């Protein structure tokens, strides 16, 4: 096997792996980093449902459905820019 | 070229393809290793001519570079997508502004060039031209609120100031002994500038109508996808559907008709009177209505789950209270633009309810996965 070929392949694969891992690192929905202090007692987690909760009903809810959009101002103030009167130019 | 060199070339090509796929999928990285192994397994490399080897290497490098370039450009296009409509809309609004301001500065420069005493028109004309350059910066940075603020607080006052100078100068024409021939020429030039303005402004309104319509349609398309997903999971989507139907009949369909007519005046009439969000005499507040319906549906779905803890039930009651407050403020606004604290009452309550629901859902879904 030609060493040059091997060297080029090694470089290409390295670059590809680097890019792939880089893309994987840019996950749009990264797993939240736990902010809870490990020493915090588990008892502070208050919303744990009682055993037997029918969670299958909520398993399909996509958290992104809970995002709110906000409303932008769609007014067009540029329509109020005054233009010259013909009477001022005759 | 013998069979071995063909095999080796094919192996190189397959390896290149595997490398390309690995850019998209991490799992495909294993394919790279497999194809690399396959390439190495092709024996009798010595029979391969030097020329074939070189071309094979060049081909692999070229394919790799092409794929990297295509991937990079695709990623950049995807990244630009969310703001695409915003920038198109701002550019069209800039074009409307530019047509109006250009009419003013053109008329001022014309007078200044033919009436020497009217040199005081030059400075405000230059200021307005400078304003347009600044405004273009807001388009480039897709700064919607900055654009609105600059038009309201800088360009309109500067234009009004320029108009005042025009009018005060006009009153002095007699004392400046402006000749009849000059007056006739200025009137003729004015008509020419007005024709240019009318044409430009019509095109700009058509441009804005198309951009807004595309944006509205993309909003509806996204909403349809969410409705379909939620419906398939058994959630009530009637409120969202009603909000969408309302938006289509009151805002989107009339705008579509105006855009189809190609009339800048019709489009202007629609865009300055009706909008999907907030800010025009008829403000549909679709985004608020739709978000409120969606959050209420999800809250109701979670509430219907059996055996929730008291804590979760209290949290849900708090969510419903916030949604109710948002709904009351929205109902008070009706189809008028928000006034007073209405905007904050709607969106602060909705955002708080959203965050609380996210916490509840995260905990319930997390506990579900640990139980399951």
XYZ file of C-alpha atoms in Angstrom:
462
model
C 0.000 0.000 0.000
C 1.357 3.350 -0.962
C 2.211 5.337 2.164
C 0.987 8.524 0.574
C -2.439 7.001 -0.007
C -2.597 5.804 3.577
C -1.501 9.192 4.877
C -4.145 11.018 2.856
C -6.848 8.603 3.947
C -5.832 8.987 7.564
C -6.044 12.780 7.278
C -9.431 12.670 5.563
C -10.887 10.292 8.127
C -9.510 12.386 10.966
C -11.056 15.557 9.553
C -14.353 13.769 8.970
C -14.428 12.360 12.470
C -13.594 15.784 13.884
C -16.392 17.426 11.883
C -18.867 14.698 12.765
C -18.148 14.957 16.446
C -18.333 18.730 16.138
C -21.781 18.505 14.490
C -22.929 16.040 17.118
C -21.791 18.522 19.742
C -24.050 21.215 18.231
C -27.214 19.463 19.268
C -30.144 21.916 19.100
C -31.795 20.320 22.110
C -28.930 19.573 24.403
C -29.626 17.624 27.490
C -29.937 20.168 30.283
C -26.992 20.168 32.615
C -28.273 19.292 36.053
C -28.066 22.379 38.219
C -29.222 20.677 41.357
C -26.549 20.311 43.963
C -25.860 16.588 44.399
C -26.025 17.122 48.126
C -29.571 18.521 47.872
C -31.993 16.078 49.451
C -34.123 14.189 46.981
C -37.162 15.177 49.036
C -37.019 18.699 47.506
C -38.258 17.260 44.189
C -41.921 17.844 44.863
C -43.664 16.918 41.645
C -42.954 13.207 41.621
C -46.321 11.641 40.943
C -47.781 8.940 43.055
C -47.248 5.386 41.935
C -49.773 4.328 39.351
C -49.956 7.679 37.504
C -51.030 7.054 33.949
C -48.033 8.711 32.356
C -48.612 7.108 28.978
C -51.192 9.853 28.365
C -48.542 12.550 28.610
C -45.605 10.636 27.189
C -46.476 11.848 23.689
C -46.502 15.543 24.579
C -43.628 17.254 22.832
C -42.062 19.876 25.133
C -41.590 22.178 22.126
C -45.392 22.548 22.018
C -45.045 24.532 25.230
C -42.939 27.262 23.619
C -44.664 30.614 23.259
C -43.989 32.833 20.287
C -44.679 36.405 21.370
C -46.141 39.001 19.027
C -44.151 41.525 17.080
C -45.328 45.022 16.220
C -46.585 44.800 12.638
C -47.377 48.484 12.266
C -45.823 50.276 9.301
C -44.720 53.749 10.431
C -42.973 54.351 7.106
C -46.419 54.828 5.581
C -46.613 58.082 7.570
C -43.561 59.673 5.973
C -44.843 62.908 4.405
C -44.160 63.448 0.718
C -43.827 66.853 -0.954
C -46.917 68.836 -2.005
C -47.203 69.860 -5.633
C -48.167 73.359 -4.505
C -44.680 73.838 -3.051
C -43.051 73.328 -6.446
C -44.970 75.570 -8.806
C -6.950 -0.413 -16.709
C -7.033 -3.973 -15.287
C -9.595 -5.445 -12.881
C -7.505 -4.700 -9.815
C -7.142 -1.050 -10.590
C -10.874 -0.880 -11.309
C -11.567 -2.573 -7.979
C -9.267 -0.177 -6.222
C -10.869 2.821 -7.865
C -14.314 1.547 -6.900
C -13.130 0.959 -3.345
C -11.795 4.502 -3.254
C -15.111 5.843 -4.525
C -17.081 3.856 -1.938
C -14.727 5.050 0.748
C -15.270 8.637 -0.368
C -19.037 8.148 -0.243
C -18.785 6.671 3.227
C -16.763 9.698 4.317
C -19.454 11.937 2.873
C -22.189 10.088 4.731
C -20.212 10.264 7.947
C -20.398 14.061 7.748
C -24.161 13.741 8.109
C -24.419 10.780 10.428
C -22.106 9.729 13.198
C -23.190 6.121 12.777
C -21.881 6.166 9.242
C -18.407 6.668 10.618
C -18.287 2.918 11.038
C -18.872 2.631 7.299
C -15.730 4.670 6.741
C -13.706 2.160 8.709
C -15.348 -0.730 6.881
C -14.666 0.776 3.463
C -11.153 1.664 4.482
C -10.660 -1.978 5.364
C -12.195 -3.006 2.032
C -9.863 -0.652 0.228
C -6.856 -2.140 1.974
C -8.073 -5.629 1.106
C -7.854 -4.917 -2.585
C -4.555 -6.567 -3.357
C -2.116 -6.337 -6.210
C -1.871 -2.597 -5.877
C 1.443 -2.778 -7.667
C -0.385 -3.441 -10.912
C -2.094 -0.151 -10.598
C -0.382 2.436 -12.699
C 1.014 5.502 -11.037
C -1.345 7.637 -13.126
C -4.428 5.751 -11.925
C -3.303 6.062 -8.320
C -2.834 9.776 -8.646
C -6.214 10.255 -10.293
C -7.840 8.121 -7.605
C -6.296 10.237 -4.877
C -7.240 13.458 -6.630
C -10.804 12.179 -7.128
C -11.181 11.284 -3.460
C -9.862 14.676 -2.367
C -12.104 16.520 -4.828
C -15.222 14.606 -3.749
C -14.376 15.163 -0.105
C -13.815 18.904 -0.558
C -17.035 19.209 -2.598
C -19.084 17.436 0.032
C -17.594 19.519 2.841
C -18.348 22.692 0.864
C -21.925 21.560 0.088
C -22.490 20.549 3.714
C -21.166 23.871 4.963
C -23.318 25.862 2.557
C -26.387 23.748 3.385
C -25.843 24.272 7.088
C -25.443 28.027 6.589
C -28.673 28.170 4.533
C -30.500 26.185 7.215
C -29.160 28.520 9.862
C -30.365 31.543 7.898
C -33.881 30.207 7.367
C -35.571 31.454 10.574
C -34.755 35.090 9.813
C -35.311 34.929 6.076
C -38.875 36.286 6.099
C -37.976 38.940 8.673
C -35.220 40.290 6.456
C -37.375 40.176 3.303
C -40.096 42.110 5.103
C -37.641 44.678 6.447
C -36.063 45.105 3.006
C -39.476 45.787 1.459
C -40.236 48.262 4.234
C -36.881 49.923 3.578
C -37.809 50.221 -0.098
C -41.067 51.976 0.843
C -39.132 54.339 3.098
C -36.501 54.922 0.444
C -39.138 55.757 -2.174
C -40.803 58.292 0.128
C -37.554 59.851 1.333
C -36.125 59.822 -2.192
C -39.102 61.835 -3.383
C -38.467 64.446 -0.695
C -34.708 64.689 -1.192
C -35.055 64.678 -4.982
C -37.453 67.619 -4.883
C -35.262 69.498 -2.398
C -32.101 69.006 -4.441
C -33.920 70.119 -7.571
C -35.005 73.387 -5.963
C -31.560 73.947 -4.456
C -29.936 73.482 -7.859
C -32.237 75.942 -9.641
C -32.813 78.510 -6.922
C -29.453 79.610 -5.495
C -31.046 81.221 -2.450
C -32.498 77.839 -1.421
C -29.123 76.403 -0.438
C -30.557 75.781 3.045
C -32.311 72.729 1.560
C -29.055 70.887 0.987
C -28.245 70.062 4.618
C -31.613 68.464 5.489
C -31.535 66.547 2.205
C -28.101 65.173 3.061
C -29.283 64.267 6.560
C -32.165 62.272 5.111
C -29.820 60.430 2.753
C -27.625 59.611 5.729
C -30.712 58.392 7.612
C -31.394 55.894 4.838
C -27.894 54.488 5.162
C -28.421 54.010 8.879
C -31.809 52.411 8.280
C -30.272 49.879 5.896
C -28.122 48.760 8.811
C -31.270 47.728 10.710
C -32.318 45.662 7.710
C -28.939 43.954 7.548
C -28.999 43.133 11.240
C -32.700 42.118 11.025
C -33.506 44.473 13.892
C -37.263 44.908 13.632
C -37.773 47.073 16.710
C -34.699 49.166 15.878
C -36.085 49.738 12.377
C -39.484 50.836 13.711
C -37.932 53.095 16.296
C -35.588 54.738 13.786
C -38.398 55.413 11.306
C -40.665 56.841 14.022
C -38.093 58.821 15.978
C -35.596 59.935 13.332
C -36.776 59.630 9.742
C -40.314 60.949 10.158
C -39.188 63.972 12.248
C -36.339 64.672 9.789
C -38.760 64.477 6.859
C -41.214 66.778 8.607
C -38.386 69.234 9.316
C -37.344 69.106 5.673
C -40.928 69.766 4.562
C -41.033 72.817 6.830
C -37.911 74.209 5.188
C -39.397 73.554 1.740
C -42.574 75.420 2.652
C -40.811 78.349 4.305
C -38.506 78.678 1.304
C -41.482 78.566 -1.063
C -42.926 81.621 0.616
C -39.723 83.484 -0.245
C -39.708 82.669 -3.960
C -41.318 86.023 -4.844
C -38.753 87.989 -2.858
C -36.009 85.880 -4.438
C -37.375 86.767 -7.871
C -37.693 83.158 -9.003
C -38.619 83.389 -12.677
C -41.713 81.871 -14.239
C -39.541 79.649 -16.404
C -37.845 78.247 -13.277
C -41.197 77.694 -11.595
C -42.491 75.818 -14.638
C -39.352 73.717 -14.764
C -39.631 72.909 -11.040
C -43.292 71.914 -11.487
C -42.352 69.671 -14.383
C -39.505 68.113 -12.412
C -41.870 67.555 -9.497
C -44.247 65.590 -11.712
C -41.363 63.510 -13.012
C -40.182 62.790 -9.454
C -43.746 61.912 -8.445
C -44.079 59.454 -11.314
C -40.846 57.774 -10.257
C -42.023 57.740 -6.641
C -45.427 56.271 -7.477
C -43.875 53.491 -9.505
C -41.275 52.701 -6.834
C -43.754 52.774 -3.992
C -46.174 50.490 -5.843
C -43.404 47.938 -6.420
C -42.330 48.164 -2.792
C -45.858 47.512 -1.482
C -46.180 44.517 -3.800
C -42.814 43.301 -2.514
C -43.956 43.735 1.092
C -47.304 42.054 0.418
C -45.590 39.012 -1.029
C -43.080 38.809 1.829
C -45.775 39.129 4.509
C -47.968 36.579 2.768
C -45.138 34.059 2.559
C -44.386 34.614 6.224
C -48.038 34.194 7.235
C -48.331 31.032 5.153
C -45.219 29.590 6.780
C -46.729 30.332 10.204
C -49.922 28.507 9.209
C -47.956 25.604 7.770
C -45.977 25.199 10.994
C -49.175 25.441 13.003
C -50.850 22.793 10.844
C -47.976 20.417 11.570
C -48.305 20.955 15.322
C -52.094 20.538 15.156
C -51.677 17.255 13.309
C -49.096 16.015 15.830
C -51.132 17.039 18.843
C -54.304 15.583 17.401
C -52.574 12.274 16.752
C -51.624 12.178 20.437
C -55.214 12.714 21.496
C -54.958 16.382 22.499
C -57.762 18.833 21.867
C -56.830 21.099 18.953
C -60.183 22.782 18.400
C -58.991 26.073 19.931
C -55.908 26.183 17.742
C -57.948 25.322 14.678
C -60.419 28.089 15.486
C -57.565 30.598 15.875
C -56.157 29.538 12.541
C -59.503 29.682 10.756
C -60.040 33.165 12.130
C -56.598 34.306 10.985
C -57.109 32.903 7.519
C -60.520 34.464 6.959
C -59.726 37.891 8.433
C -56.098 38.469 7.507
C -54.494 35.953 5.177
C -57.227 35.447 2.591
C -57.837 39.201 2.099
C -54.077 39.751 1.805
C -53.837 36.887 -0.679
C -56.573 38.518 -2.781
C -54.775 41.870 -2.702
C -51.440 40.294 -3.638
C -53.108 38.387 -6.482
C -54.524 41.663 -7.805
C -50.983 43.047 -8.079
C -52.242 46.430 -6.902
C -49.877 48.221 -4.551
C -52.763 50.325 -3.239
C -54.879 47.254 -2.380
C -51.930 45.606 -0.651
C -51.153 48.780 1.264
C -54.779 49.002 2.361
C -54.638 45.438 3.714
C -51.237 45.714 5.371
C -51.998 48.967 7.106
C -55.413 47.838 8.357
C -55.068 44.095 9.175
C -52.292 42.019 10.665
C -51.799 38.579 12.162
C -50.155 39.875 15.329
C -50.356 43.351 16.840
C -50.086 46.929 15.612
C -52.820 47.635 13.039
C -56.463 48.741 13.509
C -57.526 45.080 13.123
C -54.951 43.078 15.082
C -55.818 39.395 14.971
C -53.538 38.437 17.894
C -53.339 35.003 16.294
C -50.074 34.170 18.053
C -51.565 34.830 21.469
C -54.843 33.033 20.690
C -53.040 30.036 19.255
C -50.495 29.772 22.069
C -53.231 30.146 24.669
C -55.306 27.382 23.059
C -52.279 25.072 22.831
C -51.145 25.593 26.427
C -54.722 25.171 27.687
C -55.070 21.932 25.764
C -51.834 20.546 27.183
C -52.732 21.642 30.697
C -56.105 19.910 30.344
C -54.415 16.764 29.062
C -52.026 16.616 32.005
C -54.883 17.333 34.409
C -56.785 14.355 33.011
C -54.027 11.978 34.108
C -55.057 9.942 37.112
C -53.369 9.921 40.511
C -51.418 13.140 40.197
C -49.842 14.315 43.416
C -51.363 17.253 45.236
C -48.279 19.287 44.424
C -48.726 18.742 40.711
C -52.417 19.568 40.961
C -51.542 22.817 42.746
C -49.010 23.633 40.055
C -51.604 22.971 37.362
C -54.108 25.192 39.164
C -51.499 27.946 39.132
C -50.882 27.371 35.403
C -54.614 27.574 34.700
C -54.868 30.756 36.739
C -52.123 32.363 34.638
C -53.706 31.171 31.416
C -57.011 32.576 32.568
C -55.382 35.959 33.291
C -53.750 35.921 29.842
C -57.097 35.037 28.270
C -58.856 37.883 30.068
C -56.282 40.412 28.863
C -56.516 39.021 25.349
C -60.280 39.214 25.409
C -60.074 42.824 26.614
C -57.799 43.677 23.682
C -60.146 41.953 21.256
C -59.029 42.749 17.720
C -57.584 46.150 18.614
C -53.895 46.792 19.150
C -52.766 46.175 22.720
C -53.047 49.196 24.977
C -51.692 49.911 28.430
C -50.509 46.756 30.193
C -52.447 44.341 27.933
C -49.392 43.141 26.008
C -47.509 42.361 29.221
C -50.592 40.850 30.847
C -51.022 38.460 27.942
C -47.424 37.470 27.359
C -45.985 37.549 30.876
C -48.755 35.254 32.096
C -48.433 33.012 29.063
C -44.650 32.765 29.420
C -44.932 31.959 33.129
C -47.564 29.285 32.424
C -45.376 27.855 29.670
C -42.352 27.603 31.961
C -44.403 26.007 34.725
C -45.902 23.470 32.343
C -42.430 22.612 31.079
C -41.321 21.888 34.631
C -44.382 19.726 35.316
C -44.044 17.848 32.049
C -40.340 17.288 32.521
C -40.902 15.842 35.972
C -43.811 13.661 34.924
C -42.122 12.394 31.773
C -38.880 11.854 33.694
C -40.645 9.864 36.375
C -42.477 7.953 33.643
C -39.232 6.892 32.048
C -37.713 5.879 35.367
C -40.852 3.941 36.268
C -41.104 2.332 32.876
